[in-house]
Short mmCIF file of C-alpha atoms in Angstrom, two decimals:
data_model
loop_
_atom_site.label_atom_id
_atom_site.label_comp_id
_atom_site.label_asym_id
_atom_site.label_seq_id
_atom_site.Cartn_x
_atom_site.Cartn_y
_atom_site.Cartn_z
CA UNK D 18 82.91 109.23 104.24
CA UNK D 19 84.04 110.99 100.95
CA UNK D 20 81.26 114.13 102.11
CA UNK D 21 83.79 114.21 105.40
CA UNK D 22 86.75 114.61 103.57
CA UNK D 23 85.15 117.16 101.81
CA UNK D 24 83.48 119.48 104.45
CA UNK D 25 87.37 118.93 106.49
CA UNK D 26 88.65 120.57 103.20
CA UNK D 27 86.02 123.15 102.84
CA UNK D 28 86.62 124.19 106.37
CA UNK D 29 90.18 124.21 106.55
CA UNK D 30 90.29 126.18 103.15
CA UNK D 31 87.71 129.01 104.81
CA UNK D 32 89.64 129.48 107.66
CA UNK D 33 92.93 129.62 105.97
CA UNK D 34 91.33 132.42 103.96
CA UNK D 35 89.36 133.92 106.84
CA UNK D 36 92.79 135.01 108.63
CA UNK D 37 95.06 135.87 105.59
CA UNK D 38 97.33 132.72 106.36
CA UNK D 39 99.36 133.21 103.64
CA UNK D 40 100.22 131.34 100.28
CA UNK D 41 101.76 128.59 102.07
CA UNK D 42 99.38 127.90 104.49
CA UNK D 43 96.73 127.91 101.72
CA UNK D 44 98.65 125.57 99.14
CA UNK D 45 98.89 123.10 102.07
CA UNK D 46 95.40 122.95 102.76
CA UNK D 47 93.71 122.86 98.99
CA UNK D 48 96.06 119.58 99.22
CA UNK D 49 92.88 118.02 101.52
CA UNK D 50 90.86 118.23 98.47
CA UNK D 51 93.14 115.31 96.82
CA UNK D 52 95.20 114.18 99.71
CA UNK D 53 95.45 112.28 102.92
CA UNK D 54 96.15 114.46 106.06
CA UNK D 55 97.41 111.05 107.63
CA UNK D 56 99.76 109.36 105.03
CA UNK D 57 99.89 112.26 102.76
CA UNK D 58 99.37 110.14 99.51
CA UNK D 59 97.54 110.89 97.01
CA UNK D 60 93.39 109.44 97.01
CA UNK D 61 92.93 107.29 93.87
CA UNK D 62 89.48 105.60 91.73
CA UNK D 63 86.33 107.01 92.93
CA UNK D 64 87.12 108.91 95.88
CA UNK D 65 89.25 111.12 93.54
CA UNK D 66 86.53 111.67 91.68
CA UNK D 67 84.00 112.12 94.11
CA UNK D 68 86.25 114.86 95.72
CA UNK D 69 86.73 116.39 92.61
CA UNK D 70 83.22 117.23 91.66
CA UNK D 71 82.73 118.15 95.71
CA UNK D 72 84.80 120.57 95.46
CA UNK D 73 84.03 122.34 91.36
CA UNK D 74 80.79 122.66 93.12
CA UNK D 75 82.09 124.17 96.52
CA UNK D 76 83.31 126.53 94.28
CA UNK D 77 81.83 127.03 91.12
CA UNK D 78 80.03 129.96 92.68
CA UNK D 79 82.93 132.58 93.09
CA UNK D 80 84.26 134.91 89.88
CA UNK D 81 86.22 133.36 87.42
CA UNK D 82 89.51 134.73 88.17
CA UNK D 83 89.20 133.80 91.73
CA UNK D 84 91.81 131.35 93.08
CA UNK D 85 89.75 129.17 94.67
CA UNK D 86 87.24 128.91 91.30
CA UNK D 87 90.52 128.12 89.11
CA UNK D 88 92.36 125.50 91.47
CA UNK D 89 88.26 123.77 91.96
CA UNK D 90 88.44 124.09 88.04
CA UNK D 91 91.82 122.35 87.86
CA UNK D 92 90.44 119.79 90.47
CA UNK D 93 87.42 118.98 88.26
CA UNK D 94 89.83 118.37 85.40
CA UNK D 95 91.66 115.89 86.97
CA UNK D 96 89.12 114.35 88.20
CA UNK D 97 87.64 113.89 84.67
CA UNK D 98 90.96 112.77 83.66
CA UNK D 99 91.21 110.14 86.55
CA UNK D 100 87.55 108.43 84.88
CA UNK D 101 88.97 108.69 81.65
CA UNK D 102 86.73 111.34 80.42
CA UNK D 103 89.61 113.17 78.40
CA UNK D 104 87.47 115.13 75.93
CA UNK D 105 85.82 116.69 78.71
CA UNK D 106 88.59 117.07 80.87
CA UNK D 107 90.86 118.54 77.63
CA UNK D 108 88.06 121.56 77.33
CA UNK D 109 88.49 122.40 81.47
CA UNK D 110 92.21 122.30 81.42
CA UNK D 111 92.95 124.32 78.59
CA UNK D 112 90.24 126.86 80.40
CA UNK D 113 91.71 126.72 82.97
CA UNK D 114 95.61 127.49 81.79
CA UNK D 115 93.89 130.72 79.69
CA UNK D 116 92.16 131.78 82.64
CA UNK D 117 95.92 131.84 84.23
CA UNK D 118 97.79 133.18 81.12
CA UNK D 119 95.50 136.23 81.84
CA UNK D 120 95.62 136.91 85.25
CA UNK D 121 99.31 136.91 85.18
CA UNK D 122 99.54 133.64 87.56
CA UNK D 123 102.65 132.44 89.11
CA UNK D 124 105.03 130.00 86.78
CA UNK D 125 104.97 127.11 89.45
CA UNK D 126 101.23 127.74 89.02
CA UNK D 127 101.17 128.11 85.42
CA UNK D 128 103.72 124.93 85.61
CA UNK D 129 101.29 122.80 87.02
CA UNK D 130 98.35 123.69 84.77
CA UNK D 131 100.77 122.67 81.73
CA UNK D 132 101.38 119.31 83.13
CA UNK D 133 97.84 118.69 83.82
CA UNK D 134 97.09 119.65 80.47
CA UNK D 135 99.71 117.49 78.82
CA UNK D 136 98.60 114.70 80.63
CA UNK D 137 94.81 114.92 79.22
CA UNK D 138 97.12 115.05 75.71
CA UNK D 139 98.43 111.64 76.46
CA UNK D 140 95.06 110.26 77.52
CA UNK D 141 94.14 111.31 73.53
CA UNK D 142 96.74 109.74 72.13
CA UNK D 143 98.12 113.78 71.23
CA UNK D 144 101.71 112.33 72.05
CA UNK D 145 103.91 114.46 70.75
CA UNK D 146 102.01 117.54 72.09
CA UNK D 147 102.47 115.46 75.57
CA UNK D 148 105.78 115.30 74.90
CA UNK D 149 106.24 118.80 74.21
CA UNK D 150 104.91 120.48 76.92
CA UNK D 151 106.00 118.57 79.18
CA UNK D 152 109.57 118.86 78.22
CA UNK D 153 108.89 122.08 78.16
CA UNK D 154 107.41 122.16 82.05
CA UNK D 155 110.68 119.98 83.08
CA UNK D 156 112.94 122.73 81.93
CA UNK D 157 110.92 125.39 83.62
CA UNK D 158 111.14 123.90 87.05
CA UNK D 159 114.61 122.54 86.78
CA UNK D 160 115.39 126.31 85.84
CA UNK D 161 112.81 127.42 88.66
CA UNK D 162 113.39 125.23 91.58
CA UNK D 163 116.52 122.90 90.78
CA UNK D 164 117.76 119.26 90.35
CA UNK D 165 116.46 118.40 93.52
CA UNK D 166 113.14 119.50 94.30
CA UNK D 167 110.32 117.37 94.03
CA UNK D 168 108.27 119.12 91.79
CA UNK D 169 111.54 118.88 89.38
CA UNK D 170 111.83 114.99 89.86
CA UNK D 171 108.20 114.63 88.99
CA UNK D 172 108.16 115.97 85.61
CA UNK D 173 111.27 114.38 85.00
CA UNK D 174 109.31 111.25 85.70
CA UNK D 175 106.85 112.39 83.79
CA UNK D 176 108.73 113.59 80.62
CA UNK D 177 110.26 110.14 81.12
CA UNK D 178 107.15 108.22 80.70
CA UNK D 179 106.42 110.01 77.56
CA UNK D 180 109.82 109.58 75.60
CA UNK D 181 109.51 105.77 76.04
CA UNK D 182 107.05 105.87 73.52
CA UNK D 183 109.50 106.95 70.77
CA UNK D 184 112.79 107.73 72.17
CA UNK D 185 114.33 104.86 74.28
CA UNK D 186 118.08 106.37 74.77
CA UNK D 187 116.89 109.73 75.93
CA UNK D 188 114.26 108.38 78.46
CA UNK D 189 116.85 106.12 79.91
CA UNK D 190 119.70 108.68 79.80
CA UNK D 191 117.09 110.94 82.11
CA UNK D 192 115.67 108.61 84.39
CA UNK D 193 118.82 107.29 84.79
CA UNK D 194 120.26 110.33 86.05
CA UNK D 195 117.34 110.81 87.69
CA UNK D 196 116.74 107.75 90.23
CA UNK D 197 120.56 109.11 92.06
CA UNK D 198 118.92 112.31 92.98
CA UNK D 199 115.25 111.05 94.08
CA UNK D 200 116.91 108.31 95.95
CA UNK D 201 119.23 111.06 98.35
CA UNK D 202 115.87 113.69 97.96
CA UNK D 203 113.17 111.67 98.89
CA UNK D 204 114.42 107.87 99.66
CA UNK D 205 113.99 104.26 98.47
CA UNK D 206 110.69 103.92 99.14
CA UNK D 207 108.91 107.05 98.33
CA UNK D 208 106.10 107.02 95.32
CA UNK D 209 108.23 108.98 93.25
CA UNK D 210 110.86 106.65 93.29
CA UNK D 211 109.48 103.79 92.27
CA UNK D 212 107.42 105.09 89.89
CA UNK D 213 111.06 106.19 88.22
CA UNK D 214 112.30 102.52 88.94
CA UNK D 215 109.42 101.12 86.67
CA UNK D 216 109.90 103.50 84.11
CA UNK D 217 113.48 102.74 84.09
CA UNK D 218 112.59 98.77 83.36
CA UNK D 219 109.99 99.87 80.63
CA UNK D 220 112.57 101.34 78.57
CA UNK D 221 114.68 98.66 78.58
CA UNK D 222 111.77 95.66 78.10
CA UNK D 223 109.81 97.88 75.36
CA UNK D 224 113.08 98.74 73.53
CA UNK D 225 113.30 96.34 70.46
CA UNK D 226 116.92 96.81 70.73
CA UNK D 227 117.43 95.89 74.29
CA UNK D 228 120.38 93.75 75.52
CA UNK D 229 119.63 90.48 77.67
CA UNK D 230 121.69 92.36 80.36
CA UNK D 231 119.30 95.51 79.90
CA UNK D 232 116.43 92.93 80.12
CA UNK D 233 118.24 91.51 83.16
CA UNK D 234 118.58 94.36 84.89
CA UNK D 235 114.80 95.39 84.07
CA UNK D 236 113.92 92.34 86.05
CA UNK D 237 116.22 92.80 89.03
CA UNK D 238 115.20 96.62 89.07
CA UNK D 239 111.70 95.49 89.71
CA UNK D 240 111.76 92.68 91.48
CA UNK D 241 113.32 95.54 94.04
CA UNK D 242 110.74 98.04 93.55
CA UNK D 243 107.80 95.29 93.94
CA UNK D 244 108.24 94.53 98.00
CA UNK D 245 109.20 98.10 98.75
CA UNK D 246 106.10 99.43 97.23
CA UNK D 247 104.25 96.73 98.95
CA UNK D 248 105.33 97.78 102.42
CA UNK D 249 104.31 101.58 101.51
CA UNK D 250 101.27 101.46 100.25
CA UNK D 251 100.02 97.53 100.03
CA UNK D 252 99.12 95.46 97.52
CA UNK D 253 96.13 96.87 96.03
CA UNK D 254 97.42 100.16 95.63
CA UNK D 255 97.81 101.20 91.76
CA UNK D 256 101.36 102.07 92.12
CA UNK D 257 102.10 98.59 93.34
CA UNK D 258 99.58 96.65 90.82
CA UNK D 259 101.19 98.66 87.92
CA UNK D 260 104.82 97.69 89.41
CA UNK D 261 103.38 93.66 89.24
CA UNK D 262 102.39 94.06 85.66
CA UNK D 263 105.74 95.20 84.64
CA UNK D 264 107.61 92.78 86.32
CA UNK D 265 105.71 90.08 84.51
CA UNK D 266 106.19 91.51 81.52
CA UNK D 267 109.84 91.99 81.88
CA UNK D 268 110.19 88.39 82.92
CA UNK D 269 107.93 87.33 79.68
CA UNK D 270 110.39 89.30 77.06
CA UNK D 271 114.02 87.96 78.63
CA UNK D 272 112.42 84.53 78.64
CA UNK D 273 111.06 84.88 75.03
CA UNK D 274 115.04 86.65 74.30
CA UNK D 275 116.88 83.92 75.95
CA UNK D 276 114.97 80.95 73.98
CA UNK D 277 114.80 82.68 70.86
#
């Protein structure tokens, strides 16, 4: 039940807090409030946002500068985000990156609050302020935390995924580079890594000016991803239904190309 999840997050959070476990300790367990304990992926549809209300109203109660009322805050906005509620969600998230502007908050903190934010920009249709900030949040952490940490590789994805909407060379030239280093980091199979792998088709089947051998390899690419994601995560996971849309696609345009 989604009120389980919820009280095993709550409890874990109060007793991480209770004995001063540290910032570690404490990042790992606000993770239960959007996260399996088991598999460690991320919950999707309704249980996101059924966690994410449980736990703005866990709380909602404690002073505004509070950790625990900012990260619920981020929490809620996400979850507005998830049901595609992106006025709403745009008013929490930009709260919530003033509320960390002025209480001096970490960067990685202040990092992830940006990317959040840019996200609800893209759910507007605000695409170049997406683009922006994010490029601006993938030069923070590569400058914060390196190539090769995660948190780098996903806004690299995600600064990806945004340039395909104008700038075809530059989001292949990243995710290009990009795949290499998630591949040794985090392996074939992990989320990250296909989600790069679709991107990397995308460019190539949405680019007007795309090869037959880009369009090739943007079938090949996915018909790679597609049975690896499968095996992770099965086939009604979004990850692996959004890989499945692309591949179709891809296959569409280099038929349409090769008959044309």
């Amino acid at each position: 039940h989604v009120s389980c999840l919820a009280e095993q997050a709550k409890i874990l959070l109060a007793e991480a807090l209770e004995n001063n476990l540290g910032d570690k300790t404490l990042d790992e367990r606000w993770c239960r409030w959007h996260s399996c304990s088991l598999c460690e992926q991320n919950y999707h549809g309704v249980v996101t946002c059924a966690l994410g209300w449980a736990c703005w109203k866990t709380y909602v109660g404690r002073p505004e500068v509070h950790n625990a009322h900012i990260s619920a805050m981020g929490q809620l906005g996400n979850c507005l985000g998830a049901a595609k509620h992106h006025e709403a969600a745009l008013s929490v998230k930009e709260t919530e990156l003033s509320i960390l502007r002025r209480v001096g908050a970490r960067e990685d903190r202040m990092l992830v609050a940006q990317t959040n934010l840019a996200i609800t920009y893209q759910g507007l249709g605000r695409f170049e302020e997406a683009s922006r900030m994010i490029g601006d949040v993938y030069s923070g952490y590569l400058r914060l935390k390196g190539e090769r940490d995660e948190e780098t590789l996903i806004a690299a994805n995600n600064h990806a995924n945004l340039l395909i909407l104008k700038h075809f060379e530059e989001a292949k030239a990243l995710i290009r580079n990009t795949i290499p280093v998630a591949r040794r980091v985090l392996g074939e199979g992990h989320r990250l890594t296909l989600k790069m792998k679709k991107i990397y088709a995308e460019v190539s089947y949405k680019n007007p000016d795309a090869t037959l051998d880009d369009l090739r390899e943007a079938v090949m690419t996915l018909e790679d991803a597609e049975p690896r994601a499968q095996r992770v995560f099965g086939s009604a996971h979004p990850l692996v239904e959004g890989i499945g849309i692309s591949l179709r696609t891809a296959r569409e345009t280099l038929a349409a190309r090769e008959t044309s």
